[in-house]
Short mmCIF file of C-alpha atoms and ligand atoms in Angstrom, two decimals:
data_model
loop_
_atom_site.label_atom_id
_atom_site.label_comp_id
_atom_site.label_asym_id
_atom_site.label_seq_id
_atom_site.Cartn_x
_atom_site.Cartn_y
_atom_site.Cartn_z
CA UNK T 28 21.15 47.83 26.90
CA UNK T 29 23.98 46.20 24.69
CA UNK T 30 23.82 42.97 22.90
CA UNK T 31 25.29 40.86 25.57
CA UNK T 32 22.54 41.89 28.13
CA UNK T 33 19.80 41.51 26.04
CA UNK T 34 20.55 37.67 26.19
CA UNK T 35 20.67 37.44 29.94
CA UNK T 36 17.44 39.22 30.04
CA UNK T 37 15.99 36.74 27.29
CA UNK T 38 17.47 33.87 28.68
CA UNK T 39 15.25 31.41 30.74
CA UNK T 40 15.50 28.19 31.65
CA UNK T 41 13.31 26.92 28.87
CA UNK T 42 11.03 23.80 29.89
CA UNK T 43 9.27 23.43 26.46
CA UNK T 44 11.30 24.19 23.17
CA UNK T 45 9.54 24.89 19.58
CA UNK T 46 9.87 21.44 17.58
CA UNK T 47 9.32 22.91 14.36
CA UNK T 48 12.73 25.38 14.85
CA UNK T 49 16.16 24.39 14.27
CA UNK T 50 19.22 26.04 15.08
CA UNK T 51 20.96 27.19 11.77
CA UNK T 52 24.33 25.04 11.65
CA UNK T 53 26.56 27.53 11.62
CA UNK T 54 25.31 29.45 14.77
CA UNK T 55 25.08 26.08 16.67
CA UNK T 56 29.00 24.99 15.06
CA UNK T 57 29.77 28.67 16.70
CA UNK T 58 28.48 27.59 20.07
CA UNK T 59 30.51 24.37 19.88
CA UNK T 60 33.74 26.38 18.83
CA UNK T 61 32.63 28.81 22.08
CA UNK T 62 32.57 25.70 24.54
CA UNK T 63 36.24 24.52 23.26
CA UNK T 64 37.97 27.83 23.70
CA UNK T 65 36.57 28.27 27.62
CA UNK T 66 38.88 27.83 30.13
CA UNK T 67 40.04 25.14 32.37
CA UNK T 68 42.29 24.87 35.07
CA UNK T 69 45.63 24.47 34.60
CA UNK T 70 44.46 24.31 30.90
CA UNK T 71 43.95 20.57 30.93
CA UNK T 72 40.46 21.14 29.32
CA UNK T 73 38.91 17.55 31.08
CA UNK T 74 35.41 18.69 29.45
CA UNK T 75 34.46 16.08 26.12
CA UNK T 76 31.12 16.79 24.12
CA UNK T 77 28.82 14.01 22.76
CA UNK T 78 25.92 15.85 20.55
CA UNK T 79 22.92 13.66 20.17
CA UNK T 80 21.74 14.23 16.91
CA UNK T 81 19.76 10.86 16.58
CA UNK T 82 16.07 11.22 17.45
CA UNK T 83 16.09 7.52 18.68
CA UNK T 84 18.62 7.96 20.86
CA UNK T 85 16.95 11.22 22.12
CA UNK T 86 13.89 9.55 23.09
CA UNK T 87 15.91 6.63 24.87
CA UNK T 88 17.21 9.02 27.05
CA UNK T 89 14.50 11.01 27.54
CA UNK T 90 13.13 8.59 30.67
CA UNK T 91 16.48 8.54 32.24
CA UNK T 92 16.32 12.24 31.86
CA UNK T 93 13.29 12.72 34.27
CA UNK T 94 11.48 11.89 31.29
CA UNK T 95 12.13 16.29 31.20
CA UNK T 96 10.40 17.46 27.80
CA UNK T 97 13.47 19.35 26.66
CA UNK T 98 15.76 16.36 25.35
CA UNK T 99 12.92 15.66 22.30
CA UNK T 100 11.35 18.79 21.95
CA UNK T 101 14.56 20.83 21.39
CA UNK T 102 17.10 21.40 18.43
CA UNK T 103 20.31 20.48 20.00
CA UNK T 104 21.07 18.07 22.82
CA UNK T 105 24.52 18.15 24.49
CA UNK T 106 25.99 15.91 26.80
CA UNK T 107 28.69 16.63 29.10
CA UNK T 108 31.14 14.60 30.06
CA UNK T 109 34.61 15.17 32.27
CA UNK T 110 37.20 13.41 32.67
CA UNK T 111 38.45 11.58 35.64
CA UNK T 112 41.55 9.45 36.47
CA UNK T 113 43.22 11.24 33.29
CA UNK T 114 43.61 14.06 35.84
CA UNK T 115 45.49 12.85 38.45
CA UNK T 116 49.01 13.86 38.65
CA UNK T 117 51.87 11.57 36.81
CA UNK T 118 49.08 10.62 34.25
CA UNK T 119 50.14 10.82 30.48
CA UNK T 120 47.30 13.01 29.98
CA UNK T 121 48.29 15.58 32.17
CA UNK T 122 52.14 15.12 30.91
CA UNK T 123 51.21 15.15 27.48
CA UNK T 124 49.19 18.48 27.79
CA UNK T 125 51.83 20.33 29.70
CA UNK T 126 54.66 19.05 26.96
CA UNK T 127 52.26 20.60 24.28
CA UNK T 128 52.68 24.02 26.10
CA UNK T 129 56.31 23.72 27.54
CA UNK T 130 58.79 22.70 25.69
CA UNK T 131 61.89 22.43 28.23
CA UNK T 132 61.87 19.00 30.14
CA UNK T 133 63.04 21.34 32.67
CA UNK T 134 60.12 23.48 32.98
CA UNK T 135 58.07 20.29 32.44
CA UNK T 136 58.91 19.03 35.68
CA UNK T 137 58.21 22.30 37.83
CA UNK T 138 55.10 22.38 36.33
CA UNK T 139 54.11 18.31 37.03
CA UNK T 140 55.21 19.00 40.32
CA UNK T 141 53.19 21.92 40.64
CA UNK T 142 50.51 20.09 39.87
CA UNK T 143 50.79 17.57 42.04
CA UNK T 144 51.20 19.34 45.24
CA UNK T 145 48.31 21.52 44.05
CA UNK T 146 45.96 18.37 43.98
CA UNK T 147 47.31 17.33 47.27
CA UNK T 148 46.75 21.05 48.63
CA UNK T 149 42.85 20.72 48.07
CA UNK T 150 42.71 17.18 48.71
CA UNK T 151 41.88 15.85 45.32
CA UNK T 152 42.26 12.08 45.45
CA UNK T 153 41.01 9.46 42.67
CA UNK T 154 37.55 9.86 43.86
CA UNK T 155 36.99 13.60 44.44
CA UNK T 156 39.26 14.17 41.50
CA UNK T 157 35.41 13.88 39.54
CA UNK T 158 34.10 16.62 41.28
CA UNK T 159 36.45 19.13 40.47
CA UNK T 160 36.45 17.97 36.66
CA UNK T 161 32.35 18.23 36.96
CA UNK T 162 33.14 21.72 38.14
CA UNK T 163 35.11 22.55 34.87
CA UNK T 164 32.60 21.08 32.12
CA UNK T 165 29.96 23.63 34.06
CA UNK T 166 32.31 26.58 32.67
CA UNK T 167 32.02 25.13 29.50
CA UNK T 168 28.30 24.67 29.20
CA UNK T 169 28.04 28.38 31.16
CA UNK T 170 29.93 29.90 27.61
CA UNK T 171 28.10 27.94 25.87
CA UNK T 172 24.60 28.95 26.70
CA UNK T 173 24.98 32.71 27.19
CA UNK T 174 26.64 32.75 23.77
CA UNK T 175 23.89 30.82 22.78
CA UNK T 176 21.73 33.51 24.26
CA UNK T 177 23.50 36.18 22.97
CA UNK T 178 22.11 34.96 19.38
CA UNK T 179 18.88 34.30 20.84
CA UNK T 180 18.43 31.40 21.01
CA UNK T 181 16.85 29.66 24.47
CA UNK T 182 18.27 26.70 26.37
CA UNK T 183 17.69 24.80 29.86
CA UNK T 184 20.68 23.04 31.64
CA UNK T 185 19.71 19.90 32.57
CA UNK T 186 21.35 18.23 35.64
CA UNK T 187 18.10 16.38 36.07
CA UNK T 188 18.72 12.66 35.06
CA UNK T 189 19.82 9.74 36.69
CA UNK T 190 23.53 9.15 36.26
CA UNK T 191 24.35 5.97 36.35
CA UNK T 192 21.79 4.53 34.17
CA UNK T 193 22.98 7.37 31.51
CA UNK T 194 26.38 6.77 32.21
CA UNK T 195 25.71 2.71 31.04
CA UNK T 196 22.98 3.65 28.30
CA UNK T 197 26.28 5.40 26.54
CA UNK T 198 28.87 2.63 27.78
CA UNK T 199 31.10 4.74 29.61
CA UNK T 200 34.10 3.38 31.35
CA UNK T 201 33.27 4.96 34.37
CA UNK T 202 36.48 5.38 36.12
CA UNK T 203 37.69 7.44 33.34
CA UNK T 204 34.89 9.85 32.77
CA UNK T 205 31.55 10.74 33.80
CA UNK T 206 28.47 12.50 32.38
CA UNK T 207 28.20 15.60 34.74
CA UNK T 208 24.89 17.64 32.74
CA UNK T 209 23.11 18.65 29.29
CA UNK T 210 22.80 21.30 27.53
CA UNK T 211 19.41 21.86 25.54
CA UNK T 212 19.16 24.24 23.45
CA UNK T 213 16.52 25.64 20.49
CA UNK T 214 13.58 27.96 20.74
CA UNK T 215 11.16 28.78 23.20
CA UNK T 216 7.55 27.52 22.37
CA UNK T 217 5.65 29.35 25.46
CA UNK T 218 6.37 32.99 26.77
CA UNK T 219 9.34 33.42 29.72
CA UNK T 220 7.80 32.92 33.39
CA UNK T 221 8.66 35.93 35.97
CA UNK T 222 12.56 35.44 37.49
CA UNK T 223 12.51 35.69 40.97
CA UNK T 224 15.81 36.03 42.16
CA UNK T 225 17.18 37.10 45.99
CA UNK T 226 17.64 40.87 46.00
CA UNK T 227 20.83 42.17 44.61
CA UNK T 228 22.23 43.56 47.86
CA UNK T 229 21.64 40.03 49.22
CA UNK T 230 23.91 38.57 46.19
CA UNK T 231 26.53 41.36 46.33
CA UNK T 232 28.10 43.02 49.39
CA UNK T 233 31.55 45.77 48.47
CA UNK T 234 33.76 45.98 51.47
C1 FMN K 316 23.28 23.22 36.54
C2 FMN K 316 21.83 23.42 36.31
C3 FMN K 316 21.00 22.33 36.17
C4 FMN K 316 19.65 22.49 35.90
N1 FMN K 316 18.85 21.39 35.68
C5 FMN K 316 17.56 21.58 35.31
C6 FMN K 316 16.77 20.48 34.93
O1 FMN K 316 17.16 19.33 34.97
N2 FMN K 316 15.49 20.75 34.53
C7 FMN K 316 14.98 22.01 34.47
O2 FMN K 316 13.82 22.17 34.07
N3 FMN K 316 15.72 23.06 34.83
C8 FMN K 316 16.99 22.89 35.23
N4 FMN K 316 17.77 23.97 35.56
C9 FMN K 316 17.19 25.32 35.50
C10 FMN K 316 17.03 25.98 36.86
O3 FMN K 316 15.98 25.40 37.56
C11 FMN K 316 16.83 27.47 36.60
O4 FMN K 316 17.97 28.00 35.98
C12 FMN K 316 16.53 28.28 37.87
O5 FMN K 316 15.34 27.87 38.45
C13 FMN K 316 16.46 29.77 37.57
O6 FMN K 316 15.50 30.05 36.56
P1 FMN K 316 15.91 30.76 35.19
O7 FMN K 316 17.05 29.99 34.61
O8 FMN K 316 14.66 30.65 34.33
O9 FMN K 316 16.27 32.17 35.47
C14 FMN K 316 19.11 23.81 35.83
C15 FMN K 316 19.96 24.90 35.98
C16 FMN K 316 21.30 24.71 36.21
C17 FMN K 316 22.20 25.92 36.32
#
């Protein structure tokens, strides 16, 4: 089995991590570096990254966090959040990231407009607009954690908290972005449980 399968075998999704083991800092930079080179569509990369290094601020959250025992017991805690109004079409975010990548005004344009009747096509407004950002930061996290499993190291998404209350504990203007999961990540302290996943043929049909 190569390298890349071992990890999905050893990944779980870890409810108790190893408090005494820390991610070395260069593996867990390498993780970070893997979650800013995934892709996004249209390339407008909405995902943003707030690490929680503080232990105080890791045991604030904790509570709003299903009071889960992942957010203190692990090495790393990452928050994702995605960006929201920034999206829409005619924003300057969205014109500033297509100048970075086209340089004709011409080309620009096509592209803006593009954009915008794409939006309109799948009936993306300024409130579902969050939903399909939430959809991106989930490719993000996705790199991250089978990278992080292809070093061997364990980790348990976390979509269990209450969002609001998060969103305020970390003052987020709300309109513009939104906290859509974590990402917890460090070393196992007890064995994997069994997986018990639907039956393959179930999962994949060839036609
Ligand atoms: C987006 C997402 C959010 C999740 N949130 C939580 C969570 O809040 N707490 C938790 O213990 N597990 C969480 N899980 C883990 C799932 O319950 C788990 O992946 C699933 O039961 C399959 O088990 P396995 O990952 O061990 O194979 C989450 C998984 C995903 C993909």
């Amino acid at each position: 089995m190569d390298r890349f399968l071992q990890g999905v075998e050893m990944r779980h999704a870890c409810k108790i991590f190893d408090e005494t083991k820390a991610i070395p800092n260069e593996q867990f930079q390498n993780i970070l570096k893997v979650g800013h080179q995934a892709p996004s569509s249209f390339g407008l990369e909405p995902t943003r990254l707030l690490v929680i290094k503080d232990k105080k601020t890791r045991e604030e959250i904790k509570p709003l966090c299903w009071d889960q025992a992942q957010i203190t017991t692990c090495s790393e805690v990452i928050v994702f959040k995605a960006l929201k109004v920034d999206l829409l079409a005619g924003s300057n975010y969205v014109k500033n990231s297509v100048a970075r990548k086209l340089k004709s005004p011409e080309k620009q344009e096509i592209r803006n407009t593009f954009y915008a009747n794409y939006l309109k096509n799948r009936g993306y407004d300024d409130y579902t607009i969050g939903y399909w950002s939430a959809l991106q930061s989930y490719i993000v996290a996705t790199s991250m954690m089978d990278y992080a499993s292809f070093l061997g190291i364990d980790s348990c998404m976390i979509e269990g908290f209450e969002k609001k209350p998060l969103e305020k504990y970390f003052n987020l203007d709300t309109e513009r972005e939104q906290i859509t999961l974590l990402l917890t990540l460090g070393y196992r302290k007890k064995p994997q449980s069994e997986r018990l996943r639907i039956d393959f043929n179930e999962f994949v049909k060839f036609i």
